[in-house]
mmCIF file of C-alpha atoms in Angstrom:
data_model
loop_
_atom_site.group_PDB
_atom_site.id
_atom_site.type_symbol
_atom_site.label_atom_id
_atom_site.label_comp_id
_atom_site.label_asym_id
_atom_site.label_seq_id
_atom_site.Cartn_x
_atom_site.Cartn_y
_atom_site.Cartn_z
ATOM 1 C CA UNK A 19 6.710 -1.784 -23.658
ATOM 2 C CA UNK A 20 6.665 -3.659 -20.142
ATOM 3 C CA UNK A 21 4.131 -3.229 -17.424
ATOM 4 C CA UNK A 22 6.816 -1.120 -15.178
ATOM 5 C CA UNK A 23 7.240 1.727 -18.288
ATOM 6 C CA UNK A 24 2.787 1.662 -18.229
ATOM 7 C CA UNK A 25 2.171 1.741 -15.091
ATOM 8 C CA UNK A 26 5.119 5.088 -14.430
ATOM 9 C CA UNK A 27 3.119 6.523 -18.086
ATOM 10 C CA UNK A 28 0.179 6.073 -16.603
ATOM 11 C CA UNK A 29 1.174 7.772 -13.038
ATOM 12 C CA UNK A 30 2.303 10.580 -14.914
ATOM 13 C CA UNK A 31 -0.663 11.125 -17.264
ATOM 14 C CA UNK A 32 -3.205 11.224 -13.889
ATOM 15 C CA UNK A 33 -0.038 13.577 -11.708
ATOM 16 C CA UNK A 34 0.178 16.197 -14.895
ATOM 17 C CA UNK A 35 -3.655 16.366 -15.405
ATOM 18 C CA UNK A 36 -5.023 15.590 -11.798
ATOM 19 C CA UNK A 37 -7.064 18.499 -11.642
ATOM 20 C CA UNK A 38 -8.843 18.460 -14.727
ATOM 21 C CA UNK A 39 -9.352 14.714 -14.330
ATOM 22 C CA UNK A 40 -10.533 14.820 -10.782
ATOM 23 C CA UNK A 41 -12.499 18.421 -10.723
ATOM 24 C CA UNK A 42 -13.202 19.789 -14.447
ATOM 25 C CA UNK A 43 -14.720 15.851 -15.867
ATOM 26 C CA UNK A 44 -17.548 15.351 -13.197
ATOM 27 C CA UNK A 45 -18.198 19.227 -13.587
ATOM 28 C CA UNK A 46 -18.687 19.118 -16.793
ATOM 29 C CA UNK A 47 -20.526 15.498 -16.575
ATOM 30 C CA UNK A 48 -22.831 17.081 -14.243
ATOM 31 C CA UNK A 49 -23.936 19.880 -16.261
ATOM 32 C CA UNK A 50 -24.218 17.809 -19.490
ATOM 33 C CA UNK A 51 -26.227 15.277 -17.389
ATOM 34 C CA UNK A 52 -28.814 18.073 -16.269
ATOM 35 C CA UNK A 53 -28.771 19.192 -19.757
ATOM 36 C CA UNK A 54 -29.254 16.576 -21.268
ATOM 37 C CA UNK A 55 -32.326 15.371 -19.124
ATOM 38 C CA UNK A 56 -33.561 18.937 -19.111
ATOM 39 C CA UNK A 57 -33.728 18.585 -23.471
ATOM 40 C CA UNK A 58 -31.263 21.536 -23.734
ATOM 41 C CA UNK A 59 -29.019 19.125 -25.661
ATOM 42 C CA UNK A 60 -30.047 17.608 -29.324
ATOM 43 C CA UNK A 61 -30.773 13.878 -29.537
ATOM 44 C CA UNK A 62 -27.029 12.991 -30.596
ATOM 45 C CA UNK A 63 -25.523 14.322 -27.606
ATOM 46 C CA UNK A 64 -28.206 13.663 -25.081
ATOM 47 C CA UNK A 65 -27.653 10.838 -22.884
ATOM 48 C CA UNK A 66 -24.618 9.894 -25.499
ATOM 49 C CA UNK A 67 -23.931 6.643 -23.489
ATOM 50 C CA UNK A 68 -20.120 7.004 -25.470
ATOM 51 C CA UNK A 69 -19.990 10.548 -24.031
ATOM 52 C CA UNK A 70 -21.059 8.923 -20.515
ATOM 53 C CA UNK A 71 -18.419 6.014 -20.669
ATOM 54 C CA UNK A 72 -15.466 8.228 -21.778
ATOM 55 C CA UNK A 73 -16.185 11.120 -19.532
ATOM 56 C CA UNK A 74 -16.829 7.552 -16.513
ATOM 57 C CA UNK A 75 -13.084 5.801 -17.962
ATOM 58 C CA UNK A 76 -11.182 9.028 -17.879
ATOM 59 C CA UNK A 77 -12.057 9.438 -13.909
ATOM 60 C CA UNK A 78 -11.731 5.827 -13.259
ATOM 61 C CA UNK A 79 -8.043 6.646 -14.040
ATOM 62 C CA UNK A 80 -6.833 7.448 -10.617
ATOM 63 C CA UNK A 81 -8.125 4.337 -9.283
ATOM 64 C CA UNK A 82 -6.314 2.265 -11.873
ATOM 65 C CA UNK A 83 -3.393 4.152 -11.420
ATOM 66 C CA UNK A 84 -2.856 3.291 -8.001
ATOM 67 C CA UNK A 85 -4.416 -0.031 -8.008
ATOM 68 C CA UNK A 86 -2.582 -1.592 -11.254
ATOM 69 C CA UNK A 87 1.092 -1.972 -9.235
ATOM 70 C CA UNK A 88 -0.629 -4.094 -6.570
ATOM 71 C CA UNK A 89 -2.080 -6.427 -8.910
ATOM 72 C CA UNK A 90 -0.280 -9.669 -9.085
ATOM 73 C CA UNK A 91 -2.052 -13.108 -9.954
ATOM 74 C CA UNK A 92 -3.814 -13.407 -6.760
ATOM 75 C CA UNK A 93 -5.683 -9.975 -7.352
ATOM 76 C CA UNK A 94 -6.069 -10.447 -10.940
ATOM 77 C CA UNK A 95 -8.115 -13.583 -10.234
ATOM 78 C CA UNK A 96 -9.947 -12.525 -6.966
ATOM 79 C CA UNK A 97 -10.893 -9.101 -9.431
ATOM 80 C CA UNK A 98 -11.944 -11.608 -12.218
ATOM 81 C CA UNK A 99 -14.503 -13.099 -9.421
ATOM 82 C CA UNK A 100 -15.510 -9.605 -8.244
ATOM 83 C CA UNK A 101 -16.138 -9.033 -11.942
ATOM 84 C CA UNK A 102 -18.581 -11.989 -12.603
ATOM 85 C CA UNK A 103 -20.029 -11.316 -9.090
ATOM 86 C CA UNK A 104 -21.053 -7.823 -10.247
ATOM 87 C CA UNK A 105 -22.192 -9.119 -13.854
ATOM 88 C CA UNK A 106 -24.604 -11.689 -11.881
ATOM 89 C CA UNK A 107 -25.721 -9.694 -8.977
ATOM 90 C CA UNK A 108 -26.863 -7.035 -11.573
ATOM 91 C CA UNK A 109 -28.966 -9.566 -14.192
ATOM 92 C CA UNK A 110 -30.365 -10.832 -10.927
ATOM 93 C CA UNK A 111 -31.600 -7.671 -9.969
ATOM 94 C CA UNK A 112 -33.056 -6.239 -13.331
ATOM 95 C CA UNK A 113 -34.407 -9.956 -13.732
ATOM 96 C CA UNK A 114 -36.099 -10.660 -10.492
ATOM 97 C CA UNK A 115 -36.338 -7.258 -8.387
ATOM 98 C CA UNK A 116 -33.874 -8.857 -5.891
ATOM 99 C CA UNK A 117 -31.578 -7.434 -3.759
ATOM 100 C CA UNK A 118 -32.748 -4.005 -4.656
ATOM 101 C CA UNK A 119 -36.075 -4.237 -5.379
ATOM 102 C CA UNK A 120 -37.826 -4.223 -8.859
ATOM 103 C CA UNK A 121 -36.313 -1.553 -11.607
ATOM 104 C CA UNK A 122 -35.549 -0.687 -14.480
ATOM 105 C CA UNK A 123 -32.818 1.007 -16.977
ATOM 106 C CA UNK A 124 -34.059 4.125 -18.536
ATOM 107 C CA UNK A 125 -31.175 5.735 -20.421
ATOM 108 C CA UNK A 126 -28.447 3.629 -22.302
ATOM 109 C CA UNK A 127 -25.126 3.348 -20.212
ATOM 110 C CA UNK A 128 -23.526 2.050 -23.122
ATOM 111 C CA UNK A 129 -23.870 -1.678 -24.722
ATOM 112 C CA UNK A 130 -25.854 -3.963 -22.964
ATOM 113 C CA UNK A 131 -26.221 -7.363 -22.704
ATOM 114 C CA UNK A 132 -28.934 -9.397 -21.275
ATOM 115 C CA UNK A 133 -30.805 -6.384 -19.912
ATOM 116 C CA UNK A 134 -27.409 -4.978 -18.136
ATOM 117 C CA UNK A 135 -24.914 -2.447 -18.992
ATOM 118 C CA UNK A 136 -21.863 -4.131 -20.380
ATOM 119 C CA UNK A 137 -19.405 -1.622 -19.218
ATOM 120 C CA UNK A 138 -21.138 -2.286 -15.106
ATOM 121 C CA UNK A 139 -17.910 -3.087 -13.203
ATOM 122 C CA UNK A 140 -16.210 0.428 -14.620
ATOM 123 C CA UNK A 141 -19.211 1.610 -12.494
ATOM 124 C CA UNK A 142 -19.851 -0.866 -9.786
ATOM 125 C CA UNK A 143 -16.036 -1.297 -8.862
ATOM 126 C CA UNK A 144 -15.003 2.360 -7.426
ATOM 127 C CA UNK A 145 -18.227 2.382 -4.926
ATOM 128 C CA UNK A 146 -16.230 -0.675 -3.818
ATOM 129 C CA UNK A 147 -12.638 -0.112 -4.044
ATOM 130 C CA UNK A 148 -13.313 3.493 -2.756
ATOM 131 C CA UNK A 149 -15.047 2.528 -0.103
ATOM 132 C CA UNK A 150 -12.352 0.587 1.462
ATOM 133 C CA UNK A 151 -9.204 3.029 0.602
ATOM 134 C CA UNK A 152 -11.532 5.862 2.949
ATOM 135 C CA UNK A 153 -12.035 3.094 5.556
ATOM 136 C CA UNK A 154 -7.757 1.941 5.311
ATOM 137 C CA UNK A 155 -7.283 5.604 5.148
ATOM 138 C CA UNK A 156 -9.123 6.546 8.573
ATOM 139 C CA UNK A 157 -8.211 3.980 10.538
ATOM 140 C CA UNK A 158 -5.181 1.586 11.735
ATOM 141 C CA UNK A 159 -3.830 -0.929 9.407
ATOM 142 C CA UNK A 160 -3.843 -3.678 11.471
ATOM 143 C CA UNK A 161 -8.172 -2.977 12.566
ATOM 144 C CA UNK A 162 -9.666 -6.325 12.333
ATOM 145 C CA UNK A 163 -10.939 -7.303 9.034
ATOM 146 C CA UNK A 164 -14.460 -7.550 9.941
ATOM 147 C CA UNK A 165 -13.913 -3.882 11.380
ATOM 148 C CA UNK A 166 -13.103 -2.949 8.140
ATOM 149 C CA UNK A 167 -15.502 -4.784 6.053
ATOM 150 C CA UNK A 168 -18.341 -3.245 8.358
ATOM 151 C CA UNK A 169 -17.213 0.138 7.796
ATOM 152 C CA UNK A 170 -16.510 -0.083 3.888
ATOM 153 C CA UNK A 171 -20.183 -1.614 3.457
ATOM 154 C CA UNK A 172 -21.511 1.195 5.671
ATOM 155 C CA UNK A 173 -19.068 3.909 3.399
ATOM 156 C CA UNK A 174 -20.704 2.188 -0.055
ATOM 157 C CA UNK A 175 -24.313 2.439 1.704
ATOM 158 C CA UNK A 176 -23.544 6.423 2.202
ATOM 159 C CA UNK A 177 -22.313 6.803 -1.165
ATOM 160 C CA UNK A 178 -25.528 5.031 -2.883
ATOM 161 C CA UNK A 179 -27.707 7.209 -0.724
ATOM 162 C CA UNK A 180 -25.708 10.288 -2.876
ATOM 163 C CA UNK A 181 -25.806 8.221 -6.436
ATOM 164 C CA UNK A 182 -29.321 6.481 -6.313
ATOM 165 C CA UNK A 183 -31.147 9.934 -6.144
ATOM 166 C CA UNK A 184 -29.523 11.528 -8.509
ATOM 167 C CA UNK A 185 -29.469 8.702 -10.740
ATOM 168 C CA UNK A 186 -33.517 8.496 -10.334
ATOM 169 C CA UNK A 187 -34.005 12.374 -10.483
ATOM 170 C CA UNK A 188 -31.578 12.119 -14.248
ATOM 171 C CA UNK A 189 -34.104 9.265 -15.235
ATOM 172 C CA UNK A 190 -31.405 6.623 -15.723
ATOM 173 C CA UNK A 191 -33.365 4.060 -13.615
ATOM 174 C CA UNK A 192 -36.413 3.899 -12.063
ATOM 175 C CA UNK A 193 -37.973 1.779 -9.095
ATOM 176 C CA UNK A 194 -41.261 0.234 -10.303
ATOM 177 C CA UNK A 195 -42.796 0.705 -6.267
ATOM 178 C CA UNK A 196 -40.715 4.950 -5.994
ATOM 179 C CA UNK A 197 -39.781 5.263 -2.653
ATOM 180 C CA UNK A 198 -39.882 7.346 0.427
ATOM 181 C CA UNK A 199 -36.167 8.180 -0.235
ATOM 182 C CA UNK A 200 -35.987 10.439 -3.230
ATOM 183 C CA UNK A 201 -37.912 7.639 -5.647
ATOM 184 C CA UNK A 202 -35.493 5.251 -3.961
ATOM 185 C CA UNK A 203 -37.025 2.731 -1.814
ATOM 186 C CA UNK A 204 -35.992 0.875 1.447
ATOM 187 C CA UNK A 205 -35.121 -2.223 -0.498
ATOM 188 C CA UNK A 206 -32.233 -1.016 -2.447
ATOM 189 C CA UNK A 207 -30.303 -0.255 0.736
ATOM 190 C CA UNK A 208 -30.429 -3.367 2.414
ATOM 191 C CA UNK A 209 -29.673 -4.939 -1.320
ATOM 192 C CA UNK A 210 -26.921 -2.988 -1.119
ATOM 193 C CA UNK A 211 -25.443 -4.090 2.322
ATOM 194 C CA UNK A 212 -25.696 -7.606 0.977
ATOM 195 C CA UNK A 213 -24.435 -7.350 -2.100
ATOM 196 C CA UNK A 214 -21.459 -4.564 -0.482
ATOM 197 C CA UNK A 215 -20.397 -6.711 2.014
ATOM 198 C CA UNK A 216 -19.962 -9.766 -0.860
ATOM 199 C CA UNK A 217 -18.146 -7.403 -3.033
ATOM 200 C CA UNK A 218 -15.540 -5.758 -0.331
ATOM 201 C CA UNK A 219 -15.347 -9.409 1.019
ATOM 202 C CA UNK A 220 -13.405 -10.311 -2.552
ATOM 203 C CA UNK A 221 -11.502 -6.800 -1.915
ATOM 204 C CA UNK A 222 -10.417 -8.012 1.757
ATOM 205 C CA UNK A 223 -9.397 -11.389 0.264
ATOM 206 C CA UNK A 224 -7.195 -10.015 -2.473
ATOM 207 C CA UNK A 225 -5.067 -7.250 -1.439
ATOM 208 C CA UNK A 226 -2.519 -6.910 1.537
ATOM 209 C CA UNK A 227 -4.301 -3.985 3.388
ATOM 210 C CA UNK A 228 -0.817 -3.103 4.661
ATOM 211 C CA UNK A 229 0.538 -2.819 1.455
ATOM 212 C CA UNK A 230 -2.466 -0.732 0.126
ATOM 213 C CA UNK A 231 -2.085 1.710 2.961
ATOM 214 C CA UNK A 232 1.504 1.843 2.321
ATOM 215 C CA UNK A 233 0.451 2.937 -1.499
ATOM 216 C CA UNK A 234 -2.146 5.106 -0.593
ATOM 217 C CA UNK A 235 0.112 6.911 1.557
ATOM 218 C CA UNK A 236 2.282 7.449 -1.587
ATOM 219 C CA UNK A 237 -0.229 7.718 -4.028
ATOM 220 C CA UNK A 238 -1.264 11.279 -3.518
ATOM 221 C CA UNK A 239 -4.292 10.900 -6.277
ATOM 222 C CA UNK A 240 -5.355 7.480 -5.535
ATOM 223 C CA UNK A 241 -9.191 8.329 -4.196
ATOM 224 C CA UNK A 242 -9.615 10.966 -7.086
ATOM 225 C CA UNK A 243 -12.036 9.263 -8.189
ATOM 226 C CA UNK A 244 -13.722 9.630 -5.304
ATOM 227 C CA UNK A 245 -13.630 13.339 -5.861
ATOM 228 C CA UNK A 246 -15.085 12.918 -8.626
ATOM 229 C CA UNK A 247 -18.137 11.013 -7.219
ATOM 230 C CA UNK A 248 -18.667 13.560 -4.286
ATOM 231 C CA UNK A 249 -18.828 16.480 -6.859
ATOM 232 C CA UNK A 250 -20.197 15.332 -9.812
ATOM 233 C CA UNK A 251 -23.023 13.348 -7.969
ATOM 234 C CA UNK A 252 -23.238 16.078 -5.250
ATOM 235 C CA UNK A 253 -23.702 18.897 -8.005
ATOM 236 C CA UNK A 254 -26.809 17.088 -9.730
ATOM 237 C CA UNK A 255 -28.374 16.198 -6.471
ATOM 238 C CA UNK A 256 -27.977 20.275 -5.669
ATOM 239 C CA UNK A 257 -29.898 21.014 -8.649
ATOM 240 C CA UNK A 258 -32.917 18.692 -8.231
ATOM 241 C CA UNK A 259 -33.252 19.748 -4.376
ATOM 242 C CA UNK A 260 -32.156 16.572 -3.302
ATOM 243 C CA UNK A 261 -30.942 17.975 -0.030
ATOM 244 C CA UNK A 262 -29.951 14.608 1.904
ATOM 245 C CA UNK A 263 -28.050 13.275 -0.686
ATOM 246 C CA UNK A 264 -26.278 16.797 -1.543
ATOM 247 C CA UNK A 265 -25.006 17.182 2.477
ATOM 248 C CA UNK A 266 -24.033 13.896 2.386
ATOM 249 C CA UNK A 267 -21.537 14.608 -0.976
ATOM 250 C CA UNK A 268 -20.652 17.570 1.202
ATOM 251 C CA UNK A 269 -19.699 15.461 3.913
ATOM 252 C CA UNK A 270 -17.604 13.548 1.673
ATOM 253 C CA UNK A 271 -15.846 16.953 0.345
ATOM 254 C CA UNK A 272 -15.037 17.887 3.895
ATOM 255 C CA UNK A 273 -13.610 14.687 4.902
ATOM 256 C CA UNK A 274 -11.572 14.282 1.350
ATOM 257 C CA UNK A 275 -10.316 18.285 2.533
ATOM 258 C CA UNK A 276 -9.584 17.274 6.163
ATOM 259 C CA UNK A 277 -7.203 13.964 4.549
ATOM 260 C CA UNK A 278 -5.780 16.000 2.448
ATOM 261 C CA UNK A 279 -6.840 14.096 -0.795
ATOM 262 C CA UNK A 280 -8.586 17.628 -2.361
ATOM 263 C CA UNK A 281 -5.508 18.856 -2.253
ATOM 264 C CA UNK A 282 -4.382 20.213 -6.034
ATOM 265 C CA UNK A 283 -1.651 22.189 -7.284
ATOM 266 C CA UNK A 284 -3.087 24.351 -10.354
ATOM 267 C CA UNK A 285 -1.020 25.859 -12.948
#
């Protein structure tokens, strides 16, 4: 099988199931989440860090979907780099308290090595890659690149300030100092612009953004995955009273609905 006859298999896989991909996972991931931190779910299924990278690799689909036509050996290897970046960034962090200030892993998010999930770039990489499709998608192609760095690190900011809280009010991290912010303190944000700007800097450097406008014109599904985030991250942050963080996923519903990307047929 060659990589044109995958990549059109693929396509159609995420097309013929977008909805229950995009909507019903995170949905359900949400309320198995609560559950699960809430005890209503026995041992085995609680916190199943399997059942959390499925559910995570099934709406990572979209993305990979629309990125994996674009990759030639250029991205492959400045994606390789983004890779180790986000291996080393992370040990530094859970090692030393820096950029994000000093925390730890609570819940299993699947193997780890060396104190840090081994499966960290299927969950690092869309905060990224996401971040810069909304920025290519709301403004012109040709925007300076340090426009569009800017306001990628500033979208990936605004998403952590809907994950972190959540994340912190599921128990799948903690900060050893809290913080003002939902148990999330100062620190972790300006980590994040640092190690954001690093990570969409490798993004800038590998891919035409022409040529990923041009796809995500055509690729009706390609920021699914960023439907996912908004509701599945949005829902838990609803049920803990995290208000900020839950207007801010609504924000990112609205805008999603105003670029057409919520748009689904169902059958």
């Amino acid at each position: 099988m060659d990589r044109r006859t995958v990549e059109e298999r693929l396509e159609r896989l995420v097309r013929e199931n977008r909805f229950t991909i995009a909507v019903v996972f995170p949905l359900v991931g949400a309320l198995t989440l609560v559950a699960s931190e809430l005890g209503l779910l026995p041992p085995p299924l609680a916190f199943n860090p399997f059942f959390v990278l499925f559910g995570t690799l099934v709406m990572r689909l979209p993305l990979v979907a629309g990125f994996l036509p674009l990759v030639g050996r250029r991205e492959a290897v400045a994606l390789a780099g983004l890779t180790t970046y986000t291996y080393l960034v992370e040990y530094v962090g859970v090692h030393t308290g820096l950029p994000y200030g000093e925390f730890e892993y609570l819940v299993s998010l699947g193997p780890m090595l060396a104190g840090v999930p081994v499966g960290l770039p299927v969950f690092f990489f869309p905060l990224v890659l996401n971040a810069y499709l909304l920025v290519l998608l709301l403004v012109r192609a040709n925007t300076p690149g340090w426009v569009r760095v800017a306001l990628a690190v500033l979208v990936v900011v605004l998403g952590d300030l809907v994950l972190d809280p959540a994340a912190v009010s599921l128990g799948f991290w903690q900060y050893a100092s809290g913080g003002a912010y939902y148990g999330v303190p100062l620190s972790n944000y300006l980590g994040w612009v640092l190690s954001a700007t690093i990570a969409i800097g490798f993004v800038e450097y590998a891919f035409s953004p022409r040529a990923l406008a041009e796809r995500l014109a055509r690729c009706e599904f390609m920021l699914d995955d960023l439907v996912s985030f908004v509701l599945l991250w949005g829902a838990v942050n609803l049920v803990y009273a995290n208000w900020v963080p839950a207007v801010l996923a609504g924000v990112g519903v609205f805008v999603l609905v105003r670029t057409e990307r919520f748009d689904f047929r169902v059958r």
